[in-house]
PDB file of C-alpha atoms and ligand atoms in Angstrom:
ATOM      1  CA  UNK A   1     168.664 130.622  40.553  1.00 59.00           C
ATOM      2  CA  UNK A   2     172.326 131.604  38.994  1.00 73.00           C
ATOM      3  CA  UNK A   3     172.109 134.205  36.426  1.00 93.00           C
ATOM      4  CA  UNK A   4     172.557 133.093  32.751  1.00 97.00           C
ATOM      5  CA  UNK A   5     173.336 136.503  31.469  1.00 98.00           C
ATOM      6  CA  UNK A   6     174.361 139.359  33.422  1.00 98.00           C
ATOM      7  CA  UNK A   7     175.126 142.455  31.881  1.00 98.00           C
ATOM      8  CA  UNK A   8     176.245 145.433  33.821  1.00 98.00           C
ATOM      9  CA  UNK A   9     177.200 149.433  31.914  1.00 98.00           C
ATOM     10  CA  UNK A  10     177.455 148.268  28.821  1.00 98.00           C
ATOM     11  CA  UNK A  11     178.356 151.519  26.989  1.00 98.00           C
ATOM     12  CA  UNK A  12     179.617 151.235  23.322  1.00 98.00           C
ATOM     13  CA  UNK A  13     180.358 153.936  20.943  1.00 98.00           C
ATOM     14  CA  UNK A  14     180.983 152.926  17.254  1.00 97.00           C
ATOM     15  CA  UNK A  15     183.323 154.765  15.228  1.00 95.00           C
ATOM     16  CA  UNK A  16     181.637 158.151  13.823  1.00 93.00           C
ATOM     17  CA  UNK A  17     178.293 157.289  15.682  1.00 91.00           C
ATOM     18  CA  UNK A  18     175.845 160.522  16.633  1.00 90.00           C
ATOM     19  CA  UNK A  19     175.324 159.019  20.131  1.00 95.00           C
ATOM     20  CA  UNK A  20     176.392 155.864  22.251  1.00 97.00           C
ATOM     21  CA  UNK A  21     174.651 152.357  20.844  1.00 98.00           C
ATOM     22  CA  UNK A  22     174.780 150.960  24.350  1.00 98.00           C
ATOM     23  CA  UNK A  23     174.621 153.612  27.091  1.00 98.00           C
ATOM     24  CA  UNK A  24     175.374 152.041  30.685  1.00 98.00           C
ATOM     25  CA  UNK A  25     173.132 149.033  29.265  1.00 98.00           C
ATOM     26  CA  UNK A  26     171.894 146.403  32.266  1.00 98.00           C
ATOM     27  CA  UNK A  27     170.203 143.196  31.748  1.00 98.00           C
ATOM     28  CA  UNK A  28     169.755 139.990  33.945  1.00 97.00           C
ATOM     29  CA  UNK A  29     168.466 136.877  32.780  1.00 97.00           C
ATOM     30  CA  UNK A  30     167.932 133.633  35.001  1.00 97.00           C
ATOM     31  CA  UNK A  31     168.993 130.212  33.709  1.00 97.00           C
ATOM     32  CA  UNK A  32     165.610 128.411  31.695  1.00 96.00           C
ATOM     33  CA  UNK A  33     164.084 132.121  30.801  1.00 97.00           C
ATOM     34  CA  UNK A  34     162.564 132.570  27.453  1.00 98.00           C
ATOM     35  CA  UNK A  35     163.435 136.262  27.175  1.00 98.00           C
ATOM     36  CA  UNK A  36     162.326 138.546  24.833  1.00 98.00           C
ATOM     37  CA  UNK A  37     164.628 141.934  24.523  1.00 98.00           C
ATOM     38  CA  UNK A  38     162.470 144.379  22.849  1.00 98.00           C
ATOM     39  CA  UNK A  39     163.453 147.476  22.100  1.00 97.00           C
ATOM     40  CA  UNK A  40     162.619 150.263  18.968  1.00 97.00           C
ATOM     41  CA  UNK A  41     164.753 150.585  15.672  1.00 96.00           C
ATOM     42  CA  UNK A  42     168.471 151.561  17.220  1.00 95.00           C
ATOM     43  CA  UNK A  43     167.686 150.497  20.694  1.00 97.00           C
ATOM     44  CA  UNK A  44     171.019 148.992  20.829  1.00 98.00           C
ATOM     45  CA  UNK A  45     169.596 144.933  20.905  1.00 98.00           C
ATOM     46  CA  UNK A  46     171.816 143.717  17.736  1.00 97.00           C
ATOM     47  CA  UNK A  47     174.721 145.570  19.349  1.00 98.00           C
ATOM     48  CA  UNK A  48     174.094 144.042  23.207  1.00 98.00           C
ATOM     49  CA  UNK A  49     173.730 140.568  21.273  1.00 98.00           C
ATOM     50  CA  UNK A  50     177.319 141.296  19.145  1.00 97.00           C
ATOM     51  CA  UNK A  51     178.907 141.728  21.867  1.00 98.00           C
ATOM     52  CA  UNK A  52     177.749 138.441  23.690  1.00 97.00           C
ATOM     53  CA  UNK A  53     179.785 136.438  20.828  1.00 94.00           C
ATOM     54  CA  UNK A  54     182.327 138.708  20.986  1.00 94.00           C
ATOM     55  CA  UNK A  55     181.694 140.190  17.217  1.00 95.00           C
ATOM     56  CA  UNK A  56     181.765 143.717  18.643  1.00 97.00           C
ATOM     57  CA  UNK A  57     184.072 145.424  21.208  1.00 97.00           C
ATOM     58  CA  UNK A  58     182.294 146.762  24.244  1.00 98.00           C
ATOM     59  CA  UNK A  59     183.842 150.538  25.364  1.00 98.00           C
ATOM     60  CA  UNK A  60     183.245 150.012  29.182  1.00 98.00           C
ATOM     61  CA  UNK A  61     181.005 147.474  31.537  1.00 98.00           C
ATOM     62  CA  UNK A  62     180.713 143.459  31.232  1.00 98.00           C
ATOM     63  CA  UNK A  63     178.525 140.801  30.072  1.00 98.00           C
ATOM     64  CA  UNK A  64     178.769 137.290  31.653  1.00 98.00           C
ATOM     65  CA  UNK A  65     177.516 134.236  30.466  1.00 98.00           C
ATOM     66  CA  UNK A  66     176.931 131.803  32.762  1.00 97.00           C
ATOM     67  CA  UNK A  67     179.339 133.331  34.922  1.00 96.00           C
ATOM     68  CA  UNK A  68     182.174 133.786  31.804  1.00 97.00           C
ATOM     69  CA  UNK A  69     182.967 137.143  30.365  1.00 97.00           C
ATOM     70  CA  UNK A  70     182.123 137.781  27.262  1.00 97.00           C
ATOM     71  CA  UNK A  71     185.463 139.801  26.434  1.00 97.00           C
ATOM     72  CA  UNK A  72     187.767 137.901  28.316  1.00 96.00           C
ATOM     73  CA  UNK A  73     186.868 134.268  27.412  1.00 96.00           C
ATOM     74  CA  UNK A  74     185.178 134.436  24.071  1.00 95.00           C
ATOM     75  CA  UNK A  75     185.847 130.750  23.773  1.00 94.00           C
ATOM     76  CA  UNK A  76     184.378 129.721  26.603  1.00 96.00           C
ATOM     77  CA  UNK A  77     181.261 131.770  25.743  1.00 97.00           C
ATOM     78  CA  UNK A  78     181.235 130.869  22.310  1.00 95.00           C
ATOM     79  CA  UNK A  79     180.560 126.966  23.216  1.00 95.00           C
ATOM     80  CA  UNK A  80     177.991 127.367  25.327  1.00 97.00           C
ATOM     81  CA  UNK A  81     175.745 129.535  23.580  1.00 98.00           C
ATOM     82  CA  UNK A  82     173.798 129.259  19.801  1.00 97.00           C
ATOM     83  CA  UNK A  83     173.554 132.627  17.889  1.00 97.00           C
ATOM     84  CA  UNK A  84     171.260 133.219  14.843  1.00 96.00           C
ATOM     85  CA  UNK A  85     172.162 136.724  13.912  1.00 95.00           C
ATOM     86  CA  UNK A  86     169.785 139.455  12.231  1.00 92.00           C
ATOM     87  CA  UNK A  87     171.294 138.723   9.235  1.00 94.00           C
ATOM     88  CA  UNK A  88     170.979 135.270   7.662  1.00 95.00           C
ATOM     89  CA  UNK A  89     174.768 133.839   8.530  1.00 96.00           C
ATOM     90  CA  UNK A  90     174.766 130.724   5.831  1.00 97.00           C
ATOM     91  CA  UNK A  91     176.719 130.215   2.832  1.00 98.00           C
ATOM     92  CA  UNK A  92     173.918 130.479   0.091  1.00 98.00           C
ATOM     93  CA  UNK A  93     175.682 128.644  -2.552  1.00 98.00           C
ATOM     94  CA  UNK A  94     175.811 125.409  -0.278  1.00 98.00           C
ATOM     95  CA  UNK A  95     173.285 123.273   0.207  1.00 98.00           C
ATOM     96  CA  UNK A  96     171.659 122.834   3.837  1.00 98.00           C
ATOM     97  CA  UNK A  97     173.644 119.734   4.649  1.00 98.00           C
ATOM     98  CA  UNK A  98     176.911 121.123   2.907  1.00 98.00           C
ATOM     99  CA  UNK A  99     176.390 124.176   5.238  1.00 98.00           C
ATOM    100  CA  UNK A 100     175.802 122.393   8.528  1.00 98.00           C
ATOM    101  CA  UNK A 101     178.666 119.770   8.135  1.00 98.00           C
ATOM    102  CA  UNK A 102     180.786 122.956   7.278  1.00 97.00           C
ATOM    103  CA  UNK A 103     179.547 124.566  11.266  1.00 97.00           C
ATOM    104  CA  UNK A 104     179.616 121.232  12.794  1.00 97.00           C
ATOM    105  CA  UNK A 105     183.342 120.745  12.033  1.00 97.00           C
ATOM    106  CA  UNK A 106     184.202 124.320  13.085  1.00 94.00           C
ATOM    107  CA  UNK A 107     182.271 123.062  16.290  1.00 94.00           C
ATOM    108  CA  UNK A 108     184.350 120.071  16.509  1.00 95.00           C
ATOM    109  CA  UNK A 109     181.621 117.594  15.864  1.00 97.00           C
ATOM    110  CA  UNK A 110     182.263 114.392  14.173  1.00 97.00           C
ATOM    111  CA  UNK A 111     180.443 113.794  10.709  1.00 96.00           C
ATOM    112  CA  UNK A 112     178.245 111.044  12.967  1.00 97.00           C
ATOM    113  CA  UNK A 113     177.752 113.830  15.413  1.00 97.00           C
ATOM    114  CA  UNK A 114     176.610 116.077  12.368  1.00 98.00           C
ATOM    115  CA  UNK A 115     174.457 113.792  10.718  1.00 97.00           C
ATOM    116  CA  UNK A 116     172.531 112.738  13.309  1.00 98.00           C
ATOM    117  CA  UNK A 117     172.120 116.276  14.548  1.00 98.00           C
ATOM    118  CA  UNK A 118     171.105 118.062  12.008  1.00 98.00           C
ATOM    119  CA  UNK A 119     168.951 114.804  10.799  1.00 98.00           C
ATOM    120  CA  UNK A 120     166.853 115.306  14.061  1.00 98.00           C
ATOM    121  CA  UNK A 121     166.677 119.112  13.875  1.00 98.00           C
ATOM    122  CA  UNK A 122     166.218 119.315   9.894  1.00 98.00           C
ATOM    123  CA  UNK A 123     162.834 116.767  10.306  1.00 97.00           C
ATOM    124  CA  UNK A 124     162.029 119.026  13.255  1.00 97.00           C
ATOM    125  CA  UNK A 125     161.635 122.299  11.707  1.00 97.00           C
ATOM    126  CA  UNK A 126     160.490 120.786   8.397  1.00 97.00           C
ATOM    127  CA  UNK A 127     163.180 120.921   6.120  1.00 97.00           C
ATOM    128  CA  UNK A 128     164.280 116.961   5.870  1.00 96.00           C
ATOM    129  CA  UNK A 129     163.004 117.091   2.398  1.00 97.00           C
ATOM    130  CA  UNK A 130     165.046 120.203   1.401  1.00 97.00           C
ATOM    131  CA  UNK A 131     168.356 119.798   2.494  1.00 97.00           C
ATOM    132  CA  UNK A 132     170.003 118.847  -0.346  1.00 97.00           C
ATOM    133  CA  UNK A 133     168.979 122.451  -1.624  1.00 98.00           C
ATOM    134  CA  UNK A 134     170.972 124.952  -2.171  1.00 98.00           C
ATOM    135  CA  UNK A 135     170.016 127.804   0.598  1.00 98.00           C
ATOM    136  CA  UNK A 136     170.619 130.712  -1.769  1.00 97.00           C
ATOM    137  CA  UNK A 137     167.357 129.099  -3.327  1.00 97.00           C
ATOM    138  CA  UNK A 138     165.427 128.544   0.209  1.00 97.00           C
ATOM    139  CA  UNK A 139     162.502 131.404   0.845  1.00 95.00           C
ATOM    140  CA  UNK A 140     162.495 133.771   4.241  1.00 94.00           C
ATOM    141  CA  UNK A 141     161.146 131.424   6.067  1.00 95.00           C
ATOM    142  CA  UNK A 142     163.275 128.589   5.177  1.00 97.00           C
ATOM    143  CA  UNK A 143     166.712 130.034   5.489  1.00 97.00           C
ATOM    144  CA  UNK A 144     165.670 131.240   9.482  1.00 97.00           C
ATOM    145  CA  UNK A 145     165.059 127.504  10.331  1.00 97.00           C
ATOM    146  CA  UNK A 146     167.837 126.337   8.518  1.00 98.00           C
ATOM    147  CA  UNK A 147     170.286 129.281  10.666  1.00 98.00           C
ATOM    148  CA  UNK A 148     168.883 127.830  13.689  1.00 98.00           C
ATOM    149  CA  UNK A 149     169.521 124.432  13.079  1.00 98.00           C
ATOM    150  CA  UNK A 150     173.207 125.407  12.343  1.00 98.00           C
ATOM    151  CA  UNK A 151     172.995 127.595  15.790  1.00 98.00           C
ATOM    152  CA  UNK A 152     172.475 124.640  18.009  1.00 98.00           C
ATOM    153  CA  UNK A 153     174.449 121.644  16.254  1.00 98.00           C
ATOM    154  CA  UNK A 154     176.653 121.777  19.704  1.00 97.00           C
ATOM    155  CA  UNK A 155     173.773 121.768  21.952  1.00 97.00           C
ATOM    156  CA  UNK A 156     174.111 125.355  23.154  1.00 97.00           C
ATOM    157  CA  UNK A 157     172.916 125.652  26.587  1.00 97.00           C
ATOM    158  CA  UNK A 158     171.765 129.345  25.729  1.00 98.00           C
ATOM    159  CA  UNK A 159     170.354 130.175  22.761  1.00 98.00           C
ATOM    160  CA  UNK A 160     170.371 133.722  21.181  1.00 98.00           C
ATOM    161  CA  UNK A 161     168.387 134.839  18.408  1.00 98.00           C
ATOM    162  CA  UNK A 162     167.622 138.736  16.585  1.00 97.00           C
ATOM    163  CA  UNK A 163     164.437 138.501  14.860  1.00 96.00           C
ATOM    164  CA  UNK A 164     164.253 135.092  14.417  1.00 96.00           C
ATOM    165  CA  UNK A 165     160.476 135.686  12.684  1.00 95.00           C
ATOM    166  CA  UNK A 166     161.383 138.680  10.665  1.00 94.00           C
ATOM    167  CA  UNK A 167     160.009 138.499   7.229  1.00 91.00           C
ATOM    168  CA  UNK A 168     158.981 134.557   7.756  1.00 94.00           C
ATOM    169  CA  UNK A 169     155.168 133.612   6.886  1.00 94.00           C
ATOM    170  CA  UNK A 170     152.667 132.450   9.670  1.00 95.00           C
ATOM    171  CA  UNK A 171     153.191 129.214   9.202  1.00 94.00           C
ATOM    172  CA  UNK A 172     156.830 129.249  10.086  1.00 95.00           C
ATOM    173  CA  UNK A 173     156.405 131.176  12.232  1.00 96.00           C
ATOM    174  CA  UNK A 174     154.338 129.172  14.304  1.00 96.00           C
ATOM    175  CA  UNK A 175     156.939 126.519  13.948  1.00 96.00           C
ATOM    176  CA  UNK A 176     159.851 128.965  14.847  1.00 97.00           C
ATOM    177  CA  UNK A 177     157.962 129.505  18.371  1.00 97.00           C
ATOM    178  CA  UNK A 178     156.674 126.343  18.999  1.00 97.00           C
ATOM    179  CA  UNK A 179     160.426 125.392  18.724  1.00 97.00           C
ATOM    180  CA  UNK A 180     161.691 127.773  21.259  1.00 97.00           C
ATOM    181  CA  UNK A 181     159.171 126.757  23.320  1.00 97.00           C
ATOM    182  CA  UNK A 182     160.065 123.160  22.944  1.00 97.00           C
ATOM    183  CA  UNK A 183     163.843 123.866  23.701  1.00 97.00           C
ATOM    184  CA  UNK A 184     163.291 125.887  26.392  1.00 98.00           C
ATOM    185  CA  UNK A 185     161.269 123.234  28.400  1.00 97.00           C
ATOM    186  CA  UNK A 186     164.466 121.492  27.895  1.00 97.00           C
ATOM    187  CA  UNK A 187     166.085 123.273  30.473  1.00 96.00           C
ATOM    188  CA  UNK A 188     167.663 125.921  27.994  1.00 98.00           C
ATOM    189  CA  UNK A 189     167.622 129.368  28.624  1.00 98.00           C
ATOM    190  CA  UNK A 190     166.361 131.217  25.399  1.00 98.00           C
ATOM    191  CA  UNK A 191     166.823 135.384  24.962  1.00 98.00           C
ATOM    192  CA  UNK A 192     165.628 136.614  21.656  1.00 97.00           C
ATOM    193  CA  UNK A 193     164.219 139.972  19.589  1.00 97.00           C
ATOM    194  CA  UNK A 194     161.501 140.999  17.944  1.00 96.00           C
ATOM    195  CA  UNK A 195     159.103 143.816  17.196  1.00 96.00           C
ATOM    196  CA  UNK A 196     156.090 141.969  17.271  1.00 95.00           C
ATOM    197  CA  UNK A 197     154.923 142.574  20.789  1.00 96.00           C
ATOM    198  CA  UNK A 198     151.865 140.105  20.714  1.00 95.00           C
ATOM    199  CA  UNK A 199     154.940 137.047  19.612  1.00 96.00           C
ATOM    200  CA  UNK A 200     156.265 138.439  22.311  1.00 97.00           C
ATOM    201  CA  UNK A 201     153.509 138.238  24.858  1.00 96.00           C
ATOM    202  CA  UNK A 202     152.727 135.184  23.506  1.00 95.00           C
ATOM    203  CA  UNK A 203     155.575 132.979  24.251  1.00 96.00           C
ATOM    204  CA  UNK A 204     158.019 134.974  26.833  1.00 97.00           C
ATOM    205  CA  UNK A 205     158.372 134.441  30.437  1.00 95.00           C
ATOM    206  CA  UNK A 206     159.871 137.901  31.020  1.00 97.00           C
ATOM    207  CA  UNK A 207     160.040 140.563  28.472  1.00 98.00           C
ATOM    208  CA  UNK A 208     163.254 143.722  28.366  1.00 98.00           C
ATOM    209  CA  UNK A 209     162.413 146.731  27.288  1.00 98.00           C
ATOM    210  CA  UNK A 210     165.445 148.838  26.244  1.00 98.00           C
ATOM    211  CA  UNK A 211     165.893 152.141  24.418  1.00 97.00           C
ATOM    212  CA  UNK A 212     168.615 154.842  23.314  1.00 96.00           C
ATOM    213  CA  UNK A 213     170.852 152.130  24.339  1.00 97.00           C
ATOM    214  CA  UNK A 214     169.887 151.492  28.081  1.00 97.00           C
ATOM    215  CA  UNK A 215     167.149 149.298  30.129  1.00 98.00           C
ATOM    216  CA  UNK A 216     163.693 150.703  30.680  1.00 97.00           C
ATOM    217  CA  UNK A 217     161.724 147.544  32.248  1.00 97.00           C
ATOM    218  CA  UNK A 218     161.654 144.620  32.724  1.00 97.00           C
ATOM    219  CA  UNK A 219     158.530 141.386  33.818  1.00 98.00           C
ATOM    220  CA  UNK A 220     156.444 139.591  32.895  1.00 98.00           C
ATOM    221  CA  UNK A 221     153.987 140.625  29.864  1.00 97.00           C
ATOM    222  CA  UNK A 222     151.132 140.101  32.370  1.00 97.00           C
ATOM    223  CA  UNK A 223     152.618 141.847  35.116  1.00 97.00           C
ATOM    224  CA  UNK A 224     153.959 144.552  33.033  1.00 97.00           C
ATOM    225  CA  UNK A 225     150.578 145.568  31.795  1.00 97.00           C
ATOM    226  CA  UNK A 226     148.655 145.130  34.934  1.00 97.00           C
ATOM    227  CA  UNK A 227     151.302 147.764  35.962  1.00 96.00           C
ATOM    228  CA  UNK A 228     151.311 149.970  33.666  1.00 96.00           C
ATOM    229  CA  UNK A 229     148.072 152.543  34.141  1.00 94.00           C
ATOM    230  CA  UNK A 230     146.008 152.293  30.907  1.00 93.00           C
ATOM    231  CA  UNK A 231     147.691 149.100  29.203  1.00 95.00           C
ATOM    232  CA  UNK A 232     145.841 146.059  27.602  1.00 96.00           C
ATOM    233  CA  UNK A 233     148.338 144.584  25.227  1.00 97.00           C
ATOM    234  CA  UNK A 234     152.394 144.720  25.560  1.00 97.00           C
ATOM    235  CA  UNK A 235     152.664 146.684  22.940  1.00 97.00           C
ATOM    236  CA  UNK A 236     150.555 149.386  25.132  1.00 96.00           C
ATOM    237  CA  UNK A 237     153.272 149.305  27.477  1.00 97.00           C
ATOM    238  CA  UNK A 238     155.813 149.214  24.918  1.00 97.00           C
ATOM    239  CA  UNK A 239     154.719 152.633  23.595  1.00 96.00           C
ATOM    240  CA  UNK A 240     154.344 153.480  27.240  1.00 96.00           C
ATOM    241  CA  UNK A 241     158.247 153.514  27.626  1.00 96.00           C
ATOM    242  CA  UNK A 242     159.220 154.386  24.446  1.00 95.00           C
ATOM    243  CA  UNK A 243     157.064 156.767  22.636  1.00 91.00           C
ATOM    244  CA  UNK A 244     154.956 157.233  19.372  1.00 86.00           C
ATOM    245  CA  UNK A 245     158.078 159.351  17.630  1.00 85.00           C
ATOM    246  CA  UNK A 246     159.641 157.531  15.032  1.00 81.00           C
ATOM    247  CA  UNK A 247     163.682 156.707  15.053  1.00 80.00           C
ATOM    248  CA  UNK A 248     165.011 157.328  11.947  1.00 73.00           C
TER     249      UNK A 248
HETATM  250  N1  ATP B 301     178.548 149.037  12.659  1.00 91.85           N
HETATM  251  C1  ATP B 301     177.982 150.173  13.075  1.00 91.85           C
HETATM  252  N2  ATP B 301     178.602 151.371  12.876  1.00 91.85           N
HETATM  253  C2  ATP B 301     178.042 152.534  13.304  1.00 91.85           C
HETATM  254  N3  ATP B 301     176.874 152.594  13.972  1.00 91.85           N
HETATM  255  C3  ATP B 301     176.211 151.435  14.190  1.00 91.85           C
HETATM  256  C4  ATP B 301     176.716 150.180  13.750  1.00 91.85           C
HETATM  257  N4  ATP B 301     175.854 149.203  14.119  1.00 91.85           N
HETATM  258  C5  ATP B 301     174.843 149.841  14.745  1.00 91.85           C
HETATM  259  N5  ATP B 301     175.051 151.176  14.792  1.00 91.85           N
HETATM  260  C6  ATP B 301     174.181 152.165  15.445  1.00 91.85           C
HETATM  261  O1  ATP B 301     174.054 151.794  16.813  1.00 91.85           O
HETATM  262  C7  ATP B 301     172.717 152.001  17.265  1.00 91.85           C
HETATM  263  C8  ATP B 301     172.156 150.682  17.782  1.00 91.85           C
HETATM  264  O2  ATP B 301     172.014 149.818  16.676  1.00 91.85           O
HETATM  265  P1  ATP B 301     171.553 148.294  16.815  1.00 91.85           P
HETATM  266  O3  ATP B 301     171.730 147.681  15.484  1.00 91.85           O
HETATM  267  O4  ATP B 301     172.232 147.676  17.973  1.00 91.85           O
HETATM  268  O5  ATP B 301     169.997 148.496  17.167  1.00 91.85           O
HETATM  269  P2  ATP B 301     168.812 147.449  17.137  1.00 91.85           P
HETATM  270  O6  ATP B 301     168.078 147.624  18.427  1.00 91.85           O
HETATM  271  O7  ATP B 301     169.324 146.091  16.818  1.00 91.85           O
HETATM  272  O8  ATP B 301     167.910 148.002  15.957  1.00 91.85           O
HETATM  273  P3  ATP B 301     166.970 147.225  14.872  1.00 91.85           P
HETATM  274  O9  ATP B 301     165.669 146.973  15.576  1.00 91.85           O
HETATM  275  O10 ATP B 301     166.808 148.223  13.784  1.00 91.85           O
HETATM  276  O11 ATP B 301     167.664 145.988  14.440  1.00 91.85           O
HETATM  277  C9  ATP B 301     171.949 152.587  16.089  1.00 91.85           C
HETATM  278  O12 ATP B 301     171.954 153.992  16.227  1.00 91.85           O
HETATM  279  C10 ATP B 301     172.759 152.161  14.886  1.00 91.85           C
HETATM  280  O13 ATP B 301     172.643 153.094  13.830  1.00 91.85           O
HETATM  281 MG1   MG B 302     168.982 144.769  15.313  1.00 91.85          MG
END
């Protein structure tokens, strides 16, 4: 099957950094994957996703999507995939609807388009009966659905998320994966981060583990810990590869 994302040396250095974020970084994903990228603090996964929209320069090496560079034709890439970055990327004083008719025109999309859209998405991920809220006033849990619907109001046919479930309750949570699920069965392909390895077990295909800026492993949960001598649980295998020592 063609490759949805193929990364190859991705080395970046930020201005006054210690060490390299991304250090000769390599990652492969097939089209209709539900990846997770897992990596400790500093790994180098917000940097390796910042670089997919073309927010952050890479130093050396490429990433394709769907065959397009990620440098070279940010345009191109930028239509085709849905980001919902670590940090919540909505304008808080606007309401849900005033925010999504605001990224649906940068998209291009007719109001129709918009409405309809977001109508299906917002009743989908529970929020039909706040989006005439303001999303300054939304809690955790809220304001990550409400970034996703705004993420995929073009239909991306790759959709990219950084902790997606950070600080959200179980309950949306639940609905958070069950989505991903759900749009992945649709044919998308679906690479996200998180810490918690038993999400991760839970509901990914294949799993990356990265650290100090460059791939470790990579399978499936199952076949990663029947692998790995001594491991019940990813996050066994997880500490495996990476350690016990903190990274501060
Ligand atoms: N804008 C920046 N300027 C300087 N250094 C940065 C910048 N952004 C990230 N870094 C550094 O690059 C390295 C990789 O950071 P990155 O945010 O990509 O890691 P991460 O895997 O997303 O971590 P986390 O799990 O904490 O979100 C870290 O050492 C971080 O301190
Ligand atoms: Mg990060």
């Amino acid at each position: 099957m063609a490759l949805a994302l193929d990364i190859q040396g991705l080395y970046k250095m930020y201005k006054g950094g210690w060490s390299p974020a991304l250090d000769g970084m390599d990652i492969s994903v097939r089209e209709n994957q539900l990846l997770g990228l897992l990596g400790p603090n500093g790994a180098g996964k917000s940097t390796t996703i910042n670089i997919l929209c073309g927010l952050v320069m890479p130093d050396k090496g490429t990433a394709k999507i769907f065959g397009k560079d990620c440098v070279a034709d940010t345009v191109t890439v930028r239509s085709v995939i849905g980001v919902v970055p670590q940090q919540i990327a909505l304008f808080g004083q606007l309401t849900a609807w005033e925010n999504f008719r605001y990224f649906g025109r940068l998209y291009g999309l007719s109001n129709t388009q918009i409405s309809e859209r977001a109508g299906n998405l917002l009743k989908r991920l529970g929020l039909d009966t706040h989006a005439d809220k303001r999303v300054g006033r939304y809690s955790g849990g809220m304001k990550r659905r409400a970034n996703i619907i705004a993420s995929l109001l073009h239909h991306p046919q790759m959709l990219i998320l950084d902790e997606p479930t950070a600080g959200v309750d179980v309950q949306s949570r639940a609905m958070i994966l069950d989505f991903l699920k759900e749009y992945n069965a649709q044919g998308k392909t679906i690479v996200y981060t998180s810490h918690l390895m038993e999400e991760a077990e839970q509901i990914c295909d294949e799993v990356v583990i990265i650290d100090e800026g460059k791939f470790i492993t990579k399978g499936a949960p199952k076949e990663l810990i029947d692998n790995t001598p001594g491991c019940n649980r990813l996050e066994d295998v997880f500490l495996h590869y990476t350690g016990h020592s903190v990274r501060d």
